[in-house]
CSV table of C-alpha atoms in Angstrom, one decimal:
chain,number,residue,atom,x,y,z
F,177,MET,CA,-2.2,-0.5,-22.5
F,178,VAL,CA,-4.8,0.7,-24.9
F,179,VAL,CA,-3.6,3.5,-27.1
F,180,PHE,CA,-5.8,3.2,-30.2
F,181,SER,CA,-9.5,3.6,-30.1
F,182,VAL,CA,-11.7,1.7,-32.5
F,183,ALA,CA,-13.5,4.0,-34.9
F,184,SER,CA,-17.1,3.4,-35.9
F,185,PRO,CA,-16.8,1.7,-39.4
F,186,LEU,CA,-14.3,-0.7,-38.0
F,187,LEU,CA,-16.6,-1.5,-35.1
F,188,ASP,CA,-19.4,-2.1,-37.7
F,189,GLY,CA,-17.1,-4.7,-39.3
F,190,CYS,CA,-16.2,-6.3,-36.0
F,191,VAL,CA,-19.9,-6.6,-35.0
F,192,LEU,CA,-20.7,-8.1,-38.3
F,193,ALA,CA,-17.8,-10.6,-38.0
F,194,LEU,CA,-19.0,-11.7,-34.5
F,195,ILE,CA,-22.6,-12.2,-35.6
F,196,ASP,CA,-21.4,-14.0,-38.7
F,197,GLN,CA,-19.9,-16.7,-36.4
F,198,GLY,CA,-23.4,-17.3,-34.9
F,199,ASP,CA,-26.6,-15.5,-34.0
F,200,THR,CA,-26.3,-13.7,-30.7
F,201,TYR,CA,-28.1,-11.1,-28.5
F,202,GLY,CA,-27.0,-7.6,-27.3
F,203,TYR,CA,-25.4,-8.5,-24.0
F,204,ALA,CA,-23.5,-11.5,-25.3
F,205,LEU,CA,-22.3,-9.5,-28.3
F,206,THR,CA,-21.0,-6.7,-26.1
F,207,GLN,CA,-19.2,-9.2,-23.9
F,208,GLY,CA,-17.8,-11.0,-26.9
F,209,LEU,CA,-16.5,-7.8,-28.3
F,210,ARG,CA,-14.9,-6.7,-25.0
F,211,GLN,CA,-12.7,-9.8,-25.1
F,212,TRP,CA,-11.0,-8.3,-28.1
F,213,LEU,CA,-11.4,-4.6,-27.9
F,214,GLU,CA,-11.5,-1.8,-25.4
F,215,ILE,CA,-15.0,-0.6,-25.7
F,216,SER,CA,-16.0,0.1,-22.1
F,217,GLU,CA,-18.3,3.0,-21.7
F,218,SER,CA,-20.2,2.3,-24.9
F,219,THR,CA,-23.4,0.7,-26.2
F,220,LEU,CA,-23.7,-1.2,-29.4
F,221,TYR,CA,-27.3,-0.3,-29.9
F,222,PRO,CA,-26.8,2.5,-32.5
F,223,ILE,CA,-24.5,0.3,-34.5
F,224,LEU,CA,-26.9,-2.6,-34.4
F,225,ARG,CA,-29.8,-0.4,-35.3
F,226,ARG,CA,-28.0,1.1,-38.2
F,227,LEU,CA,-26.8,-2.2,-39.6
F,228,GLN,CA,-30.4,-3.4,-39.3
F,229,GLN,CA,-31.6,-0.4,-41.3
F,230,GLN,CA,-29.0,-1.1,-44.0
F,231,GLY,CA,-30.4,-4.6,-44.3
F,232,ALA,CA,-27.2,-6.2,-43.0
F,233,LEU,CA,-28.8,-7.6,-39.9
F,234,GLN,CA,-32.2,-9.1,-39.0
F,235,THR,CA,-33.6,-9.9,-35.6
F,236,TYR,CA,-35.8,-12.5,-34.0
F,237,ASP,CA,-37.0,-13.1,-30.5
F,238,LYS,CA,-36.4,-16.2,-28.5
F,239,PRO,CA,-37.8,-16.9,-25.0
F,240,PHE,CA,-35.4,-17.1,-22.2
F,241,GLN,CA,-36.3,-17.3,-18.5
F,242,GLY,CA,-39.8,-15.8,-18.9
F,243,ARG,CA,-38.7,-13.0,-21.2
F,244,ASN,CA,-37.6,-12.6,-24.8
F,245,ARG,CA,-34.1,-12.2,-26.0
F,246,ARG,CA,-33.6,-10.4,-29.2
F,247,TYR,CA,-31.2,-12.3,-31.4
F,248,TYR,CA,-29.3,-10.7,-34.3
F,249,THR,CA,-28.6,-12.7,-37.5
F,250,ILE,CA,-26.5,-11.7,-40.5
F,251,THR,CA,-28.2,-11.4,-43.9
F,252,PRO,CA,-26.6,-11.9,-47.4
F,253,VAL,CA,-26.2,-8.1,-47.5
F,254,GLY,CA,-24.4,-8.2,-44.2
F,255,LYS,CA,-22.1,-10.9,-45.5
F,256,VAL,CA,-21.2,-8.8,-48.6
F,257,LEU,CA,-20.6,-5.8,-46.3
F,258,LEU,CA,-18.4,-7.8,-44.0
F,259,ASN,CA,-16.4,-9.0,-47.0
F,260,ALA,CA,-16.0,-5.4,-48.1
F,261,TYR,CA,-14.9,-4.4,-44.6
F,262,ARG,CA,-12.3,-7.2,-44.6
F,263,GLN,CA,-10.8,-6.0,-47.8
F,264,GLU,CA,-10.8,-2.4,-46.8
F,265,TRP,CA,-9.0,-3.4,-43.6
F,266,HIS,CA,-6.3,-5.3,-45.5
F,267,SER,CA,-5.4,-2.3,-47.6
F,268,TYR,CA,-5.7,0.1,-44.7
F,269,ARG,CA,-3.4,-2.0,-42.5
F,270,GLU,CA,-0.8,-2.3,-45.3
F,271,LYS,CA,-0.7,1.5,-45.7
F,272,VAL,CA,-0.4,2.2,-41.9
F,273,GLU,CA,2.2,-0.5,-41.5
F,274,ALA,CA,4.2,0.8,-44.4
F,275,LEU,CA,4.2,4.2,-42.8
F,276,LEU,CA,4.8,3.2,-39.2
F,277,PHE,CA,7.6,0.9,-40.1
F,278,ALA,CA,9.2,2.9,-42.9
F,279,GLY,CA,12.9,3.0,-42.4
F,280,LYS,CA,12.8,0.2,-39.8
F,281,GLY,CA,13.9,-2.4,-42.3
F,282,ALA,CA,10.7,-4.3,-41.9
F,283,THR,CA,9.4,-5.9,-45.0
F,284,ILE,CA,5.8,-5.3,-45.6
F,285,LYS,CA,4.2,-7.3,-48.4
C,289,MET,CA,-26.9,6.2,-12.3
C,290,SER,CA,-29.4,3.4,-11.8
C,291,ASN,CA,-30.6,1.4,-14.8
C,292,GLU,CA,-34.1,2.8,-14.3
C,293,GLU,CA,-32.9,6.4,-14.4
C,294,PHE,CA,-31.0,5.7,-17.6
C,295,LEU,CA,-34.1,4.3,-19.3
C,296,LYS,CA,-36.2,7.2,-18.1
C,297,ARG,CA,-33.7,9.8,-19.4
C,298,LEU,CA,-33.2,7.9,-22.7
C,299,GLU,CA,-36.9,7.9,-23.3
C,300,THR,CA,-37.2,11.6,-22.5
C,301,ALA,CA,-34.3,12.4,-24.8
C,302,LEU,CA,-35.8,10.5,-27.7
C,303,ALA,CA,-39.5,11.3,-27.3
C,304,GLY,CA,-40.8,13.4,-30.2
C,305,ARG,CA,-37.4,13.3,-32.0
C,306,VAL,CA,-37.8,9.9,-33.6
C,307,PRO,CA,-40.9,7.8,-34.3
C,308,GLN,CA,-42.4,5.9,-31.3
C,309,GLU,CA,-41.3,2.6,-32.7
C,310,GLU,CA,-37.7,3.8,-32.8
C,311,VAL,CA,-38.1,4.8,-29.1
C,312,ASP,CA,-39.6,1.5,-28.2
C,313,ASP,CA,-36.8,-0.4,-30.0
C,314,ALA,CA,-34.1,1.5,-28.2
C,315,MET,CA,-35.8,1.1,-24.9
C,316,ARG,CA,-36.4,-2.6,-25.5
C,317,TYR,CA,-32.7,-3.2,-26.3
C,318,HIS,CA,-31.4,-1.4,-23.2
C,319,ARG,CA,-34.0,-3.0,-20.9
C,320,GLU,CA,-32.9,-6.4,-22.1
C,321,TYR,CA,-29.3,-5.4,-21.8
C,322,PHE,CA,-29.7,-4.3,-18.2
C,323,ALA,CA,-31.6,-7.5,-17.4
C,324,GLU,CA,-28.6,-9.5,-18.5
C,325,ALA,CA,-25.9,-7.2,-17.2
C,326,GLY,CA,-27.3,-6.7,-13.7
C,327,GLU,CA,-27.6,-3.6,-11.5
C,328,ASN,CA,-25.6,-0.5,-12.2
C,329,ALA,CA,-24.9,-1.7,-15.7
C,330,ALA,CA,-25.9,1.8,-16.8
C,331,ASP,CA,-22.7,3.1,-15.4
C,332,GLY,CA,-20.8,1.2,-18.1
C,333,ILE,CA,-22.4,3.0,-21.0
C,334,PRO,CA,-22.4,6.6,-22.0
C,335,ALA,CA,-25.0,9.1,-20.7
C,336,PRO,CA,-28.5,8.5,-22.1
C,337,GLU,CA,-28.5,11.9,-23.8
C,338,GLU,CA,-25.4,11.0,-25.7
C,339,VAL,CA,-26.8,7.6,-26.8
C,340,ALA,CA,-30.1,9.4,-27.8
C,341,ALA,CA,-28.2,12.0,-29.8
C,342,GLN,CA,-26.5,9.2,-31.8
C,343,ILE,CA,-29.8,7.4,-32.4
C,344,ILE,CA,-31.4,10.7,-33.6
C,345,ARG,CA,-28.5,11.4,-35.9
C,346,ASP,CA,-28.7,7.9,-37.4
C,347,TRP,CA,-32.4,8.2,-37.9
C,348,GLU,CA,-32.2,11.5,-39.7
C,349,ASP,CA,-29.5,10.1,-41.9
C,350,TYR,CA,-31.6,7.1,-42.7
C,351,LEU,CA,-34.6,9.3,-43.4
C,352,ARG,CA,-32.6,11.5,-45.7
C,353,LYS,CA,-31.4,8.6,-47.8
C,354,ARG,CA,-34.9,7.1,-48.0
C,355,ARG,CA,-36.5,10.4,-49.0
C,356,LEU,CA,-34.0,11.1,-51.7
C,357,ARG,CA,-34.8,7.9,-53.4
C,358,TRP,CA,-38.3,8.8,-54.4
C,359,ILE,CA,-37.3,12.0,-56.3
C,360,ARG,CA,-35.2,10.0,-58.6
C,361,PRO,CA,-37.1,8.7,-61.6
C,362,ALA,CA,-34.5,6.1,-62.2
C,363,TYR,CA,-35.6,4.5,-59.0
C,364,ILE,CA,-39.1,4.2,-60.1
C,365,ILE,CA,-38.0,2.7,-63.4
C,366,ALA,CA,-35.8,0.3,-61.5
C,367,VAL,CA,-38.6,-0.6,-59.1
C,368,CYS,CA,-40.9,-1.3,-62.1
C,369,VAL,CA,-38.3,-3.4,-63.8
C,370,GLY,CA,-37.6,-5.2,-60.5
C,371,LEU,CA,-41.3,-5.9,-60.0
C,372,VAL,CA,-41.6,-7.3,-63.5
C,373,LEU,CA,-38.6,-9.5,-63.0
C,374,MET,CA,-40.0,-10.6,-59.6
C,375,GLY,CA,-43.3,-11.4,-61.3
C,376,PHE,CA,-41.5,-13.3,-64.0
C,377,ALA,CA,-39.5,-15.2,-61.4
C,378,VAL,CA,-42.6,-16.1,-59.4
C,379,CYS,CA,-44.5,-17.3,-62.6
C,380,ALA,CA,-41.4,-19.3,-63.7
C,381,GLU,CA,-41.2,-20.8,-60.2
C,382,ARG,CA,-44.9,-21.6,-60.1
C,383,TYR,CA,-45.2,-23.2,-63.5
C,384,GLY,CA,-41.9,-25.0,-63.1
C,385,ARG,CA,-40.6,-23.8,-66.4
C,386,TYR,CA,-37.1,-23.6,-65.1
C,387,SER,CA,-35.3,-25.9,-62.8
C,388,ARG,CA,-32.8,-24.4,-60.3
C,389,SER,CA,-29.7,-25.3,-62.2
C,390,SER,CA,-30.8,-24.4,-65.7
C,391,ILE,CA,-29.9,-21.0,-67.2
C,392,ARG,CA,-32.9,-18.8,-68.0
C,393,GLU,CA,-33.8,-17.7,-71.5
C,394,PRO,CA,-32.9,-14.2,-72.5
C,395,MET,CA,-35.2,-11.6,-71.1
C,396,ALA,CA,-37.0,-9.1,-73.3
C,397,THR,CA,-36.0,-6.1,-71.3
C,398,PRO,CA,-32.9,-7.1,-69.4
C,399,VAL,CA,-31.5,-3.8,-68.3
C,400,THR,CA,-31.7,-2.5,-64.8
C,401,VAL,CA,-30.2,0.8,-64.0
C,402,VAL,CA,-29.2,1.5,-60.5
C,403,GLU,CA,-28.5,5.1,-59.6
C,404,ALA,CA,-27.7,5.9,-56.1
C,405,MET,CA,-26.5,8.3,-53.5
C,406,ASP,CA,-24.0,7.9,-50.9
C,407,GLN,CA,-23.5,4.5,-49.3
C,408,VAL,CA,-26.3,1.9,-49.3
C,409,VAL,CA,-29.6,3.0,-50.6
C,410,PHE,CA,-33.0,1.3,-50.5
C,411,ILE,CA,-35.3,0.2,-53.2
C,412,GLY,CA,-38.3,-2.2,-53.5
C,413,ALA,CA,-38.7,-3.9,-50.2
C,414,GLU,CA,-38.1,-1.7,-47.2
C,415,GLU,CA,-35.1,-3.6,-46.0
C,416,GLU,CA,-33.4,-4.3,-49.3
C,417,PRO,CA,-30.8,-1.8,-50.4
C,418,ALA,CA,-31.2,-0.8,-54.0
C,419,ALA,CA,-27.7,-1.6,-54.7
C,420,TYR,CA,-28.2,-5.1,-53.5
C,421,ILE,CA,-29.8,-7.2,-56.2
C,422,THR,CA,-30.7,-10.8,-56.4
C,423,LEU,CA,-29.8,-12.1,-59.9
C,424,ASP,CA,-30.9,-14.9,-62.0
C,425,PRO,CA,-28.4,-17.8,-62.2
C,426,PHE,CA,-25.7,-17.1,-64.8
C,427,GLU,CA,-22.6,-19.0,-66.0
C,428,ALA,CA,-20.6,-16.2,-67.4
C,429,ILE,CA,-19.6,-12.7,-66.2
C,430,VAL,CA,-18.6,-9.8,-68.3
C,431,ILE,CA,-17.6,-6.5,-66.6
C,432,GLU,CA,-16.2,-3.7,-68.6
C,433,GLY,CA,-15.8,0.1,-68.7
C,434,VAL,CA,-16.1,0.5,-64.9
C,435,SER,CA,-13.9,2.2,-62.3
C,436,GLY,CA,-13.7,0.8,-58.8
C,437,ASN,CA,-13.0,-2.4,-57.0
C,438,VAL,CA,-14.5,-5.5,-58.3
C,439,THR,CA,-15.0,-8.6,-56.1
C,440,ILE,CA,-16.3,-11.9,-57.2
C,441,THR,CA,-16.6,-14.5,-54.5
C,442,SER,CA,-18.8,-17.4,-53.4
C,443,GLY,CA,-21.9,-16.8,-51.3
C,444,ASP,CA,-25.4,-18.0,-50.6
C,445,GLY,CA,-26.8,-17.0,-54.0
C,446,PHE,CA,-26.4,-15.0,-57.2
C,447,THR,CA,-26.2,-11.4,-56.0
C,448,LEU,CA,-24.9,-8.1,-56.9
C,449,PHE,CA,-24.0,-5.5,-54.4
C,450,THR,CA,-22.7,-2.0,-55.1
C,451,GLU,CA,-22.3,1.3,-53.3
C,452,LEU,CA,-22.7,4.3,-55.4
C,453,ASP,CA,-22.3,8.0,-54.8
C,454,GLU,CA,-24.5,10.7,-56.1
C,455,GLY,CA,-24.4,11.0,-59.9
C,456,GLU,CA,-22.9,7.5,-60.4
C,457,SER,CA,-24.6,4.9,-62.3
C,458,LEU,CA,-24.2,1.3,-63.3
C,459,SER,CA,-25.8,-0.9,-65.9
C,460,CYS,CA,-26.5,-4.5,-65.2
C,461,SER,CA,-28.1,-6.9,-67.6
C,462,GLN,CA,-28.6,-10.6,-67.9
C,463,ASP,CA,-28.8,-12.3,-71.2
C,464,GLY,CA,-28.7,-16.0,-72.0
C,465,GLY,CA,-26.8,-16.9,-68.9
C,466,THR,CA,-24.3,-14.1,-69.1
C,467,LEU,CA,-24.2,-11.3,-66.6
C,468,HIS,CA,-23.1,-8.0,-68.2
C,469,ILE,CA,-22.0,-5.1,-66.1
C,470,THR,CA,-21.0,-1.9,-67.8
C,471,GLY,CA,-21.2,1.8,-67.5
C,472,LYS,CA,-19.5,4.5,-65.6
C,473,LEU,CA,-19.3,3.8,-62.0
C,474,ALA,CA,-17.0,6.3,-60.4
C,475,GLY,CA,-17.9,10.0,-60.2
C,476,ALA,CA,-15.3,12.7,-60.3
C,477,ASN,CA,-13.4,11.8,-57.1
C,478,THR,CA,-14.9,8.6,-55.8
C,479,GLU,CA,-14.5,5.0,-56.3
C,480,GLY,CA,-17.4,2.7,-56.4
C,481,ASP,CA,-17.3,-1.0,-55.6
C,482,ILE,CA,-19.0,-4.0,-57.2
C,483,SER,CA,-19.4,-7.2,-55.3
C,484,ILE,CA,-20.8,-10.3,-57.0
C,485,THR,CA,-21.5,-13.5,-55.3
C,486,VAL,CA,-22.3,-16.9,-56.8
C,487,PRO,CA,-23.1,-20.1,-54.9
C,488,GLY,CA,-20.1,-22.2,-54.1
C,489,TRP,CA,-21.2,-25.0,-56.4
C,490,THR,CA,-21.4,-22.8,-59.5
C,491,GLN,CA,-19.3,-23.6,-62.5
C,492,LEU,CA,-18.6,-20.5,-64.5
C,493,SER,CA,-17.7,-20.9,-68.1
C,494,SER,CA,-16.0,-17.5,-68.3
C,495,VAL,CA,-15.2,-14.5,-66.3
C,496,SER,CA,-14.0,-11.3,-67.9
C,497,VAL,CA,-13.3,-8.2,-65.9
C,498,LYS,CA,-11.8,-5.0,-67.3
C,499,THR,CA,-11.5,-1.9,-65.2
C,500,ASP,CA,-9.8,1.4,-65.5
C,501,ILE,CA,-9.0,2.0,-61.9
C,502,GLY,CA,-9.5,-0.3,-59.0
C,503,ASN,CA,-8.6,-3.7,-57.6
C,504,ILE,CA,-10.0,-7.0,-58.8
C,505,TYR,CA,-10.5,-9.8,-56.4
C,506,LEU,CA,-11.6,-13.3,-57.4
C,507,SER,CA,-11.9,-15.7,-54.5
C,508,ASP,CA,-13.3,-19.1,-53.7
C,509,ILE,CA,-14.8,-19.8,-57.1
C,510,PRO,CA,-13.5,-23.2,-57.6
C,511,GLN,CA,-14.6,-23.9,-61.2
C,512,ILE,CA,-14.0,-21.4,-64.0
C,513,GLY,CA,-13.4,-22.2,-67.7
C,514,GLU,CA,-11.6,-19.1,-68.6
C,515,ALA,CA,-10.9,-16.1,-66.5
C,516,GLU,CA,-9.5,-12.8,-67.8
C,517,LEU,CA,-8.8,-10.0,-65.4
C,518,GLU,CA,-7.5,-6.6,-66.5
C,519,THR,CA,-6.9,-3.3,-64.7
C,520,SER,CA,-4.9,-0.3,-65.7
C,521,MET,CA,-4.3,0.9,-62.1
C,522,GLY,CA,-4.9,-1.6,-59.3
C,523,ASP,CA,-4.1,-4.9,-57.9
C,524,ILE,CA,-5.4,-8.3,-58.9
C,525,SER,CA,-5.8,-11.0,-56.4
C,526,VAL,CA,-7.0,-14.6,-57.1
C,527,SER,CA,-7.3,-16.9,-54.2
C,528,ASN,CA,-9.0,-20.1,-53.3
C,529,SER,CA,-9.4,-22.0,-50.1
C,530,ASP,CA,-10.5,-25.2,-51.7
C,531,GLU,CA,-9.6,-27.3,-54.7
C,532,THR,CA,-9.8,-25.4,-58.0
C,533,GLY,CA,-10.1,-26.3,-61.6
C,534,TYR,CA,-9.6,-23.4,-64.0
C,535,GLY,CA,-9.2,-23.8,-67.7
C,536,ALA,CA,-7.1,-20.7,-68.1
C,537,LEU,CA,-6.3,-17.7,-66.0
C,538,ARG,CA,-5.0,-14.5,-67.6
C,539,CYS,CA,-4.2,-11.4,-65.4
C,540,ARG,CA,-3.0,-8.0,-66.6
C,541,SER,CA,-2.2,-5.0,-64.5
C,542,ASP,CA,-0.3,-2.0,-65.7
C,543,LEU,CA,0.6,-0.4,-62.4
C,544,GLY,CA,-0.5,-2.7,-59.7
C,545,ASN,CA,0.6,-6.1,-58.3
C,546,ILE,CA,-0.8,-9.5,-59.2
C,547,SER,CA,-1.2,-12.2,-56.6
C,548,VAL,CA,-2.5,-15.7,-57.3
C,549,SER,CA,-2.8,-18.5,-54.7
C,550,SER,CA,-4.1,-22.0,-54.9
C,551,VAL,CA,-5.0,-22.1,-58.5
C,552,ARG,CA,-4.8,-25.1,-60.8
C,553,ALA,CA,-5.2,-24.3,-64.5
C,554,ALA,CA,-5.6,-27.0,-67.1
C,555,SER,CA,-4.0,-24.9,-69.9
C,556,THR,CA,-2.4,-21.6,-69.1
C,557,LEU,CA,-1.7,-19.3,-66.2
C,558,ASP,CA,-0.6,-16.0,-67.7
C,559,CYS,CA,0.2,-13.0,-65.5
C,560,ARG,CA,1.8,-9.8,-66.7
C,561,CYS,CA,2.3,-6.4,-65.3
C,562,ASN,CA,4.5,-3.4,-65.9
C,563,ALA,CA,5.3,-1.8,-62.7
C,564,GLY,CA,4.1,-4.2,-60.0
C,565,SER,CA,5.2,-7.5,-58.6
C,566,ILE,CA,3.8,-10.9,-59.2
C,567,ASP,CA,3.3,-13.5,-56.5
C,568,VAL,CA,2.0,-16.9,-57.4
C,569,MET,CA,1.6,-19.3,-54.5
C,570,GLU,CA,0.6,-22.9,-54.8
C,571,PHE,CA,-0.1,-23.0,-58.5
C,572,CYS,CA,-0.1,-25.6,-61.1
C,573,ALA,CA,-0.6,-25.1,-64.8
C,574,LYS,CA,0.3,-26.8,-68.0
C,575,GLU,CA,2.0,-23.6,-69.1
C,576,THR,CA,2.8,-20.6,-66.8
C,577,VAL,CA,3.9,-17.3,-68.1
C,578,LEU,CA,4.9,-14.6,-65.6
C,579,GLN,CA,6.2,-11.2,-66.8
C,580,THR,CA,6.9,-7.8,-65.2
C,581,ASP,CA,9.1,-4.9,-66.2
C,582,MET,CA,9.8,-3.2,-62.9
C,583,GLY,CA,8.7,-5.6,-60.1
C,584,SER,CA,9.8,-8.9,-58.8
C,585,ILE,CA,8.4,-12.4,-59.3
C,586,THR,CA,7.9,-14.9,-56.6
C,587,ALA,CA,6.5,-18.3,-57.5
C,588,VAL,CA,5.9,-21.4,-55.4
C,589,ALA,CA,4.9,-24.3,-57.7
C,590,VAL,CA,3.1,-27.4,-56.7
C,591,GLY,CA,5.0,-30.6,-57.5
C,592,ALA,CA,8.6,-31.3,-57.9
C,593,ARG,CA,11.4,-29.4,-59.6
C,594,GLU,CA,12.0,-32.2,-62.1
C,595,GLU,CA,8.5,-31.7,-63.5
C,596,TYR,CA,9.0,-28.2,-64.6
C,597,GLU,CA,10.7,-27.1,-67.8
C,598,MET,CA,11.9,-23.6,-66.9
C,599,ASP,CA,13.0,-20.5,-68.7
C,600,LEU,CA,13.7,-17.7,-66.3
C,601,SER,CA,15.4,-14.4,-67.2
C,602,VAL,CA,16.2,-11.1,-65.6
C,603,ASP,CA,18.1,-8.0,-66.8
C,604,LEU,CA,19.1,-6.3,-63.5
C,605,GLY,CA,17.8,-8.6,-60.8
C,606,ARG,CA,18.7,-12.1,-59.6
C,607,VAL,CA,17.3,-15.5,-60.3
C,608,SER,CA,16.9,-18.0,-57.4
C,609,VAL,CA,15.6,-21.5,-57.9
C,610,ASP,CA,14.9,-23.8,-54.9
C,611,GLY,CA,17.0,-21.5,-52.7
C,612,GLN,CA,20.0,-21.4,-55.1
C,613,GLN,CA,21.3,-18.4,-57.0
C,614,ARG,CA,21.3,-18.9,-60.7
C,615,LEU,CA,22.5,-17.1,-63.8
C,616,ASN,CA,20.6,-14.2,-65.3
C,617,HIS,CA,19.1,-16.5,-67.8
C,618,TYR,CA,18.4,-19.9,-66.4
C,619,THR,CA,16.9,-22.7,-68.5
C,620,THR,CA,16.3,-26.3,-67.5
C,621,GLY,CA,14.3,-29.3,-68.9
C,622,GLY,CA,11.4,-30.9,-67.1
C,623,SER,CA,8.8,-33.6,-67.6
C,624,THR,CA,5.3,-32.1,-67.4
C,625,TYR,CA,4.9,-28.4,-67.0
C,626,LEU,CA,6.3,-25.3,-68.6
C,627,LEU,CA,7.3,-22.2,-66.6
C,628,THR,CA,8.4,-19.0,-68.2
C,629,ALA,CA,9.3,-15.9,-66.1
C,630,LYS,CA,10.8,-12.7,-67.2
C,631,ALA,CA,11.6,-9.7,-64.9
C,632,ASP,CA,13.5,-6.7,-66.3
C,633,ALA,CA,14.4,-4.8,-63.1
C,634,GLY,CA,13.3,-7.2,-60.3
C,635,ASP,CA,14.3,-10.6,-59.0
C,636,ILE,CA,12.8,-14.0,-59.8
C,637,THR,CA,12.4,-16.5,-57.0
C,638,VAL,CA,11.0,-20.0,-57.7
C,639,ASP,CA,10.4,-22.7,-55.1
C,640,PHE,CA,8.6,-26.0,-55.2
C,641,ALA,CA,5.9,-27.0,-52.7
C,642,GLY,CA,5.8,-30.7,-53.4
C,643,GLU,CA,2.3,-32.1,-52.7
C,644,SER,CA,-0.5,-29.6,-51.9
C,645,ALA,CA,-3.5,-30.0,-49.7
C,646,TYR,CA,-5.6,-28.3,-52.4
C,647,LEU,CA,-4.1,-29.1,-55.7
C,648,GLN,CA,-3.2,-32.4,-57.2
C,649,PRO,CA,-0.5,-31.9,-59.8
C,650,GLY,CA,-1.4,-35.1,-61.6
C,651,GLY,CA,-5.0,-34.2,-62.1
C,652,LEU,CA,-4.7,-31.8,-65.0
C,653,HIS,CA,-7.5,-33.0,-67.2
C,654,GLY,CA,-8.8,-29.7,-68.3
C,655,GLU,CA,-11.2,-30.8,-70.9
C,656,ALA,CA,-13.2,-32.7,-68.3
C,657,HIS,CA,-13.8,-29.5,-66.5
C,658,HIS,CA,-15.0,-27.7,-69.6
C,659,SER,CA,-17.4,-30.4,-70.5
C,660,GLU,CA,-18.9,-30.5,-67.0
C,661,LEU,CA,-20.0,-27.0,-67.5
C,662,HIS,CA,-22.7,-28.0,-70.0
């Protein structure tokens, strides 16, 4: 069951994290993300374009079966952004967990 | 909806609203996507008008940020300084005056001022955000008088990245191998962030960070002579995923927590806070001092218990060493290291990790690390 939807900044971070693991193209990236997150009925294009405009991603074309695939690669700016997203996530998660499990005797460090 | 229909409607929705190259880029992406995903793939994505609306919004946003930059004289100054520095760097490279590892001579006009709007802004080259600056190599960092989170970590090169809101500014200068960052960062209600990367092989002689509000993160910088981290309100986190060799590490936080993991310090590891807790995991130092008024202290030391001379005291909390409860004031002799911990209201827990994958307790030859730096 999927209750929580993934908001845009978080998705930006996830996209960066996947590309950080290796250059990839639009379709493979979408499939890769779907393994983890419920993002049916969506296109990653606006996110990829925005990250490109921010200087976090760059593209290059590589021939595949008579056409070109556009690969995305992470830049140093993207790596710093990704790092920032990771840290933001840590503090966000702590706050939500502290709230969700308040009074349940769970220890949140 | 067929893929063809999607493309047609997307093109119609974008035409005239964004430049042709933006239309082409969006069309190209979705054409390639459909070629990979097969027929009826268009059913799996939102209506083309919806996608187009998002693209148009993003484009207008991007345009707004770019337009704003030119009306700011500070940008022009920064661009000029940037060009001069770039020219300097190119000349230096061309005439081989400086080798990669050497620290550059002080520059005549070292100050670059970055003033920016919301989020990432752009300066100089089209694709390079203003707040992202490539720095000359340095061996010392001094950050003071700023508010916001500060991150220092290893990366591909010497870089500075910062996100600033309207009205915020930041001064950054390099002088004789030292990176200075000063100035007001946060505006009235916002927090700015500063991220600095240095290559993983860098040996920093000293790192000094003093912030008013904000967290300080120091991670994966394996060699530091002396590190001094201070924040009035915020957490301090020092972590490493590889073998470290610090000379000394000193952390101060008034209201936040301090967490240190995988750190070997040749001389002292000194962590103090008022209200927060202190966690030190996998550490090893000639002398360790941990102190908090309100919080608890948890320490996992590398090596064996017999190696540590300990002085642990609490007022209200409890002391536990190696899983056993001890008296409020526990002292014991040891062969090699000194560990002092004091918690007024919280508990103190000390355990021993034995051998560590990262840290060799026997290898505390701090002077060697210092001399390697020069």
